[in-house]
XYZ file of C-alpha atoms in Angstrom:
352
model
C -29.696 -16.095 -31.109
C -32.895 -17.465 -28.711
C -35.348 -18.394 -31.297
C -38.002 -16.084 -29.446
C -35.609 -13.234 -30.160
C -36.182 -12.915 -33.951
C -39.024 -11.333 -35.497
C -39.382 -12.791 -39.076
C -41.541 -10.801 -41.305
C -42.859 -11.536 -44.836
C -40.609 -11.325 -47.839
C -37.156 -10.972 -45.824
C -35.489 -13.840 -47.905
C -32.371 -13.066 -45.919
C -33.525 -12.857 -42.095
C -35.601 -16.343 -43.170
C -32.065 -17.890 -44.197
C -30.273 -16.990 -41.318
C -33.191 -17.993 -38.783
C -33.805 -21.302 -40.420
C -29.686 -21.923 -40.449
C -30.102 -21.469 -36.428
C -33.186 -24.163 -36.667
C -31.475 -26.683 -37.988
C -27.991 -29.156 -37.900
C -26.785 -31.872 -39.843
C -27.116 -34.689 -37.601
C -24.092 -37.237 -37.486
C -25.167 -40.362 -38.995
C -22.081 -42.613 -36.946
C -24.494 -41.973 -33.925
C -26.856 -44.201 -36.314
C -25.239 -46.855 -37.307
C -25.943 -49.404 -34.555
C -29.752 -48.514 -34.600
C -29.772 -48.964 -38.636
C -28.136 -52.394 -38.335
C -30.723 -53.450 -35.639
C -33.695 -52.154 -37.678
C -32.331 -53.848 -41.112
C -31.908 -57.242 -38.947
C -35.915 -56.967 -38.137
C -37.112 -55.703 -41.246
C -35.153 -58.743 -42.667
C -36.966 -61.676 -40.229
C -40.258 -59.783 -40.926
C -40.149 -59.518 -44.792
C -39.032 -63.290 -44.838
C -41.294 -64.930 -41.989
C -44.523 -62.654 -42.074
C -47.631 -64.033 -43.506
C -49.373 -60.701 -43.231
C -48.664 -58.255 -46.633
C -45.687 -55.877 -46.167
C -47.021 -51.922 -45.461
C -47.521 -50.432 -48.517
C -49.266 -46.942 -50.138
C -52.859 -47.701 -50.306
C -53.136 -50.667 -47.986
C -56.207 -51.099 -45.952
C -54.295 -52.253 -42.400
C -56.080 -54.506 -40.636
C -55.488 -56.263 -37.124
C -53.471 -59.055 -38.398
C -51.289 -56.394 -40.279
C -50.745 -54.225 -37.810
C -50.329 -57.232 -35.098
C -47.539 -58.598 -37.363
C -45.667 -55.163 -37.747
C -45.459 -54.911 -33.750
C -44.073 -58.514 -33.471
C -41.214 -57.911 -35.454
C -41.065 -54.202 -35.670
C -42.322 -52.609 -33.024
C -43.427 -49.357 -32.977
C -41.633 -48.232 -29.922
C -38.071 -48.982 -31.137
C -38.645 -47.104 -34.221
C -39.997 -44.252 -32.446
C -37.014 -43.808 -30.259
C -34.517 -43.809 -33.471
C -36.553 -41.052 -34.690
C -36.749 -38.806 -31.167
C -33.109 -39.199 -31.576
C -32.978 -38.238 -34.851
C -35.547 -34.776 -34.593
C -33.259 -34.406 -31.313
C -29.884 -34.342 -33.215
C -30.910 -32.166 -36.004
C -33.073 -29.460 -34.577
C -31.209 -26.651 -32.366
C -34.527 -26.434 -30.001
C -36.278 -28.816 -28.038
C -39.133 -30.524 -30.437
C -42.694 -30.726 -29.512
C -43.052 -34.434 -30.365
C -46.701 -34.764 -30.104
C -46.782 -33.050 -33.355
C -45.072 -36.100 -35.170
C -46.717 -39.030 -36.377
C -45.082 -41.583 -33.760
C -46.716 -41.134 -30.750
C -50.464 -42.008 -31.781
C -48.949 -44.674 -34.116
C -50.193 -48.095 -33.259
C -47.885 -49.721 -35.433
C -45.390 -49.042 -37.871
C -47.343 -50.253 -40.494
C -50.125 -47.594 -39.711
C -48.089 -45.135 -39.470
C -46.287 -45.904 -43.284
C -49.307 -45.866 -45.064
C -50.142 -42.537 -43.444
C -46.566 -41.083 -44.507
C -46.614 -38.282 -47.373
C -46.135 -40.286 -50.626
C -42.345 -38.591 -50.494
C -40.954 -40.723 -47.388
C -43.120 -44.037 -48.778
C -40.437 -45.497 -50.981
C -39.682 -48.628 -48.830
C -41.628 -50.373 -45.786
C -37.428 -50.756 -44.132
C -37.544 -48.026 -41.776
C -34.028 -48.389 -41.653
C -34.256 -47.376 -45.580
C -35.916 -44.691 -44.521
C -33.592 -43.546 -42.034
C -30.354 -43.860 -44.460
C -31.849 -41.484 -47.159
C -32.995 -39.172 -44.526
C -29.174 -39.164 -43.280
C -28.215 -38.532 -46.814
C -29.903 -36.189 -48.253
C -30.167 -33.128 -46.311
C -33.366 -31.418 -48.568
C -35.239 -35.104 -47.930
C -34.050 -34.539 -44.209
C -35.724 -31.237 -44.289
C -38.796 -32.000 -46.196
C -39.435 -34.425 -43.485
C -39.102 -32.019 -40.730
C -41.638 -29.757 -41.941
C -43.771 -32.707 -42.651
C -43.068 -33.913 -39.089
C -43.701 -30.806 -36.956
C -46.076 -29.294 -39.840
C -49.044 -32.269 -40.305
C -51.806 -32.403 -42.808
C -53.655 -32.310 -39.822
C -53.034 -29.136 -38.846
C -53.565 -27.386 -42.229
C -56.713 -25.506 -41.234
C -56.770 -23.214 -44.298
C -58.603 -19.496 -44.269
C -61.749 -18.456 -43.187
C -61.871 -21.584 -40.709
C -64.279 -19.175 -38.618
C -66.234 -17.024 -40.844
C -69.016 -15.864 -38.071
C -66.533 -15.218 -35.402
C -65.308 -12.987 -38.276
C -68.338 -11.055 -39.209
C -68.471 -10.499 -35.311
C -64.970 -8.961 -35.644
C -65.702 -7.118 -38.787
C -68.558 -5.278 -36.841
C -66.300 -4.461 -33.826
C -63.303 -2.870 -35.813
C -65.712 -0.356 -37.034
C -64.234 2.711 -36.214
C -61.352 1.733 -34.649
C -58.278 2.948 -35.296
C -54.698 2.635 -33.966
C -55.476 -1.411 -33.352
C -52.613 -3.415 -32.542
C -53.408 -6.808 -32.979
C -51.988 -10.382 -32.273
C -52.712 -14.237 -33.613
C -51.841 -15.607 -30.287
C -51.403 -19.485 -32.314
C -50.994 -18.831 -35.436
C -49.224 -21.915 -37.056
C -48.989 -21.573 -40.510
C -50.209 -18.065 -40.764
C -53.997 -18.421 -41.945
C -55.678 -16.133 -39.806
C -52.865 -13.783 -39.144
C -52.466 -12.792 -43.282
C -56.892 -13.141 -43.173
C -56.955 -10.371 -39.932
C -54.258 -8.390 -41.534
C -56.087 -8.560 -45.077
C -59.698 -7.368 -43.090
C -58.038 -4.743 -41.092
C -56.256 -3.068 -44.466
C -60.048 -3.512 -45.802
C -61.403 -1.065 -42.753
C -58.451 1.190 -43.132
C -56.472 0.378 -40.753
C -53.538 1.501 -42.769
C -51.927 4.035 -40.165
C -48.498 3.580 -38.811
C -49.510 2.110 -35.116
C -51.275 -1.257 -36.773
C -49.136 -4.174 -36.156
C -50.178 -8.001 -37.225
C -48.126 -10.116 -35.191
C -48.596 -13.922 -35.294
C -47.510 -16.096 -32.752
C -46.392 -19.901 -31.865
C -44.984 -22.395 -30.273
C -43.363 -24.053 -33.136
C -40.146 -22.405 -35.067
C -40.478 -24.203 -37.932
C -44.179 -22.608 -38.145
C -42.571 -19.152 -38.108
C -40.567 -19.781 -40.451
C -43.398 -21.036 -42.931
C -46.159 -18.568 -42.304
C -43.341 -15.391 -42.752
C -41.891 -16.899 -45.935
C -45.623 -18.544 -47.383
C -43.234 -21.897 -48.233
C -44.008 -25.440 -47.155
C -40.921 -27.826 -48.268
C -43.007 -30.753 -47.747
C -46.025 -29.924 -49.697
C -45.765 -27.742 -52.915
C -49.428 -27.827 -53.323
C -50.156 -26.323 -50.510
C -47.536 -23.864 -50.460
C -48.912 -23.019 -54.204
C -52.307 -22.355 -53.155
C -51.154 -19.943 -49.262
C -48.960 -17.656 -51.868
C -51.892 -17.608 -54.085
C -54.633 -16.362 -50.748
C -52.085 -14.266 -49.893
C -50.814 -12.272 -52.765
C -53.073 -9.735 -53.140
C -52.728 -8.409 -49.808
C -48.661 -8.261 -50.174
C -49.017 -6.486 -53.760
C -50.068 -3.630 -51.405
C -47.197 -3.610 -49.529
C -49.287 -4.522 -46.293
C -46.642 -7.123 -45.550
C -44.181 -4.299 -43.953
C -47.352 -4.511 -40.668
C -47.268 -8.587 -40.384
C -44.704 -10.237 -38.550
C -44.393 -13.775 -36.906
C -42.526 -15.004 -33.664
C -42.050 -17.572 -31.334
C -43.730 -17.470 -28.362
C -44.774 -19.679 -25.438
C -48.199 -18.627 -23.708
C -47.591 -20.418 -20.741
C -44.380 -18.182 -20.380
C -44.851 -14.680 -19.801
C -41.084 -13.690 -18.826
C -40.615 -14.885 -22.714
C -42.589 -12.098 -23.862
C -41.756 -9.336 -25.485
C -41.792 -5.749 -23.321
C -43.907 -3.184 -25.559
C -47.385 -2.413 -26.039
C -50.314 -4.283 -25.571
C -52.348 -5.647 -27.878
C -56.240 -3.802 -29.072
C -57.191 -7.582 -30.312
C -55.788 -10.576 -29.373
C -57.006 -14.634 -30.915
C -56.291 -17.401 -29.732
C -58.202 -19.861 -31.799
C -58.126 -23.840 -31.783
C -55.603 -23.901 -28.724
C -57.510 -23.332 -25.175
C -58.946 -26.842 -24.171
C -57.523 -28.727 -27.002
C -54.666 -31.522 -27.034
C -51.945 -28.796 -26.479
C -53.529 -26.708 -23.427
C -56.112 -28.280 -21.548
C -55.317 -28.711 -18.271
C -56.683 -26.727 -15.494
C -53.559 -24.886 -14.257
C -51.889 -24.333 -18.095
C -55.801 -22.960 -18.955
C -55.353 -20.364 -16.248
C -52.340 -19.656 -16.844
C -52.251 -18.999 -20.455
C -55.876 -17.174 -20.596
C -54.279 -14.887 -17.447
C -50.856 -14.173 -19.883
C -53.176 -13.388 -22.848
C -55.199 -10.955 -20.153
C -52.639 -9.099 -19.136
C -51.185 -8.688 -22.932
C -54.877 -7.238 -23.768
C -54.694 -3.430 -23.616
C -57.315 -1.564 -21.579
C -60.590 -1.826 -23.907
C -59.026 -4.563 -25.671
C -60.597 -7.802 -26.804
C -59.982 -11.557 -26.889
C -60.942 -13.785 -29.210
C -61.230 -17.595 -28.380
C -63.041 -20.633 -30.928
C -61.754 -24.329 -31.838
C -63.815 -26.018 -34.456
C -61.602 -28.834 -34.342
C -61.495 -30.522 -31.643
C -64.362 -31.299 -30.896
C -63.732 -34.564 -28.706
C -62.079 -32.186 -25.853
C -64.703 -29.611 -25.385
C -66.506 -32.883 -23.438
C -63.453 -32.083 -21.090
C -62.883 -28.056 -21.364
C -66.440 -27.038 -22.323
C -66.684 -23.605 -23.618
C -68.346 -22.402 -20.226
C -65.392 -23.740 -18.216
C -63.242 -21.099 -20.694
C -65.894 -18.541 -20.215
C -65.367 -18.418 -16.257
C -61.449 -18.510 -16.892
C -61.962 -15.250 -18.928
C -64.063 -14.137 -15.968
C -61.986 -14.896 -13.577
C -58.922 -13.020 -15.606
C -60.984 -9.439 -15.414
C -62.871 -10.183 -18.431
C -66.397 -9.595 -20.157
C -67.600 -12.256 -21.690
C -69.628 -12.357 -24.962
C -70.699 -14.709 -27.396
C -68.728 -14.075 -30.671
C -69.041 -16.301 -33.772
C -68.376 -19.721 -33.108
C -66.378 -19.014 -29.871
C -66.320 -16.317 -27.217
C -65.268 -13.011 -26.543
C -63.458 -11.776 -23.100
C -63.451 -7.718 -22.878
C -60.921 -6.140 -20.821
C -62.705 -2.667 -18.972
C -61.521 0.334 -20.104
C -59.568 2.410 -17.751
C -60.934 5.998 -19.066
């Protein structure tokens, strides 16, 4: 099964089993062993000749810290254990910028910043050995690796771009509609929950929601987050209203690359498509990808249709890929542009 085969929708315990079975492998720790040895060897000479404190939860790191940590464990060897270890467990090939090694300056920073779960020793080799062991702490720190904090946007991250939404579906019916990067499934349960408020309850409304990331599909369609109960607690609790109505049976997730439009599926267009906190951000920002992907998204749009595009997040990028430069890209793809909420709005013309 290709991953961007499988629908997986809401409640189907059984589909979410099997798909998550295809994710994931037991890795074979032998392939470890060497690696483990090396990084107990350092950790050793470090505990024993460092003056600088050892990492631990709640330490303030500071340039002697940190510049300790890289002398005698540096981050760059511990990173390539771990690529070795997301390689040999997941059946796909990992988007690693997601992880907490490659913006870690030292391994030091990048304990402290662990979930409290995966703090229980400052030996990465430790680490590394219960990981190998214990296939639910294994898993745990997948979703914690590929699913951040960071990314944990909760609902209503756009509330105007919303209302601007809310006053377009008026009337509409028949709207087919897609979360073009959905992660954990925010906005795609919020536009399904606003288009069952409008009455959009006929048998042509589809909610799909769509990313990159398996291990996102996976947790949006099942509302579970291994890694942090709290916050799979309170997306079952946003969410559970709307799937008492059996609305669920229109919402379904899959993964999808935008910059890969033979990998899409062959049916119907979309009436609505967002595509929120991805176009000119860390993941698709240069020129050619921008074109690309806002093109792909174009041609998905059905004839009247409308795209929705807004980041409130990173901020630090739109100094690179202002909003305008996306405006002309939707221009340039057939579109009418419009302000909408915090983002914009591309129109496709309607061929009637």
């Amino acid at each position: 099964m290709k991953f961007t085969d499988a629908f997986l929708e809401p409640g189907n315990a059984e589909a979410a089993d099997s798909y998550l079975r295809h994710l994931l492998r037991r890795p074979d720790p032998h392939i470890f062993i060497g690696a483990i040895r090396q990084l107990h060897t350092r950790f050793q000479v470090y505990a024993s000749t460092s003056p600088a404190p050892l990492p631990a939860p709640g330490l303030i790191i500071t340039p002697e810290i940190r510049c300790q940590s890289e002398l005698y464990l540096p981050i760059a060897e511990i990173s390539a254990v771990f690529t070795r270890l997301y390689h040999s467990t997941l059946n796909y090939p990992p988007l690693l910028s997601s992880t907490p090694f490659p913006d870690a300056l030292s391994w030091a920073d990048l304990f402290v910043a662990l979930p409290e779960r995966f703090r229980f020793s400052a030996n990465p080799a430790r680490l590394l050995e219960e990981l190998l062991s214990d296939n639910d702490l294994l898993t745990e720190f997948l979703f914690a690796s590929f699913l951040p904090r960071r990314y944990y946007g909760g609902f209503q991250r756009y509330p105007h771009q919303r209302e601007f939404l809310r006053t377009w579906l008026q009337g509409k019916r028949h709207v087919r509609c897609l979360d073009a990067a959905c992660g954990c499934g925010e906005e795609t349960y919020g536009l399904a929950g606003m288009m069952r408020e409008l009455g959009n309850d006929d048998e042509d409304v589809i909610v799909e929601g769509w990313t990159i990331e398996p291990l996102e599909v996976w947790a949006a369609s099942q509302r579970r987050y291994p890694h942090n109960r709290q916050r799979e607690v309170l997306f079952q609790d946003a969410t559970a209203a709307l799937l008492k109505t059996g609305y669920q049976r229109k919402i379904r997730f899959r993964c999808a690359d935008l910059l890969d439009f033979a990998g899409f599926p062959q049916w119907s267009r979309f009436g609505l498509i967002l595509c929120n906190g991805l176009l000119g951000g860390p993941i698709i920002h240069d020129t050619g990808q921008l074109i690309l992907a806002i093109e792909n998204l174009a041609t998905l749009l059905a004839p009247g249709g409308l795209l929705l595009a807004a980041d409130c997040f990173h901020g630090g990028w739109k100094k690179q890929v202002p909003e305008q430069l996306i405006g002309e890209l939707f221009r340039a793809s057939g579109l009418r542009v419009m302000q909408a909420g915090e983002g914009i709005g591309g129109l496709k013309a309607d061929e009637r």
